[in-house]
Amino acid sequence: MAGTQHVARHFPFSLGRASGDKVRIEDEGVWENHVFISADKQNGYVLTVRDQALAYVNGHPIHQPVCLRNGDILAIGAVQLQFLLAAAAQKSFCFREWLTWTALGLLCLAQVALIYWLLFN
């Protein structure tokens, strides 16, 4: 499953061995409903580990809920996962770029016309 991506569209998002988990992981050391990721307006994305389960974030054991940051590495049993936020969609600047180049072209033409008018009048 290396390189597989899962998108969390609804929270809480559960990872574990259970058939009801959003991401089902059947590797060694993974329990049913092993961890939950929830979205909190105040704290961002929060990782909660099931009682008696063991999980690590960036190599540190987790015993209580912890806020996740973009790029954090989660270790659940024998599995390592990377928590990433989606890339922000960028607006297209094609029209603005076209408008800028057109304005620069018109400015150059105006300067050439002014020089021509000054030289021959």
Steps between C-alpha positions, in 0.01 A plus 500: 500500500804730478419827328124464548314822574176529693297820512299571815180672395304450823620509858563324734720287277594161641798279419530140611421136437119518532286474189330829594827699509541754220852371433530129566850388600561131564871512589655379825427705811193675358178474703139561411430875508867555588504880452252774416570828327245770571468857376476765767451868413716611790784243484498388137537125442522294818628142522347285774630152578273222625557395864779244536607554136841632410572767239785739430510844341844596368655229720334613823246269671147637525304457825253785462344688206758694297468766230629387162705723273557473128766235431482317836595130487258266680616154607218256573621150569734406214360770269628852445270763352559863408233756585475759223261785435379540145678753283316829475335556165651801328293733288595538139675828424488459121272799446709728724820386331350557154378845608847593634681392183244684283549818706879472467467450124274805467743705711789402268294590192408835658868575567598413142216721369610787728863474384388490136276806553781693676757420231287580196286791619 
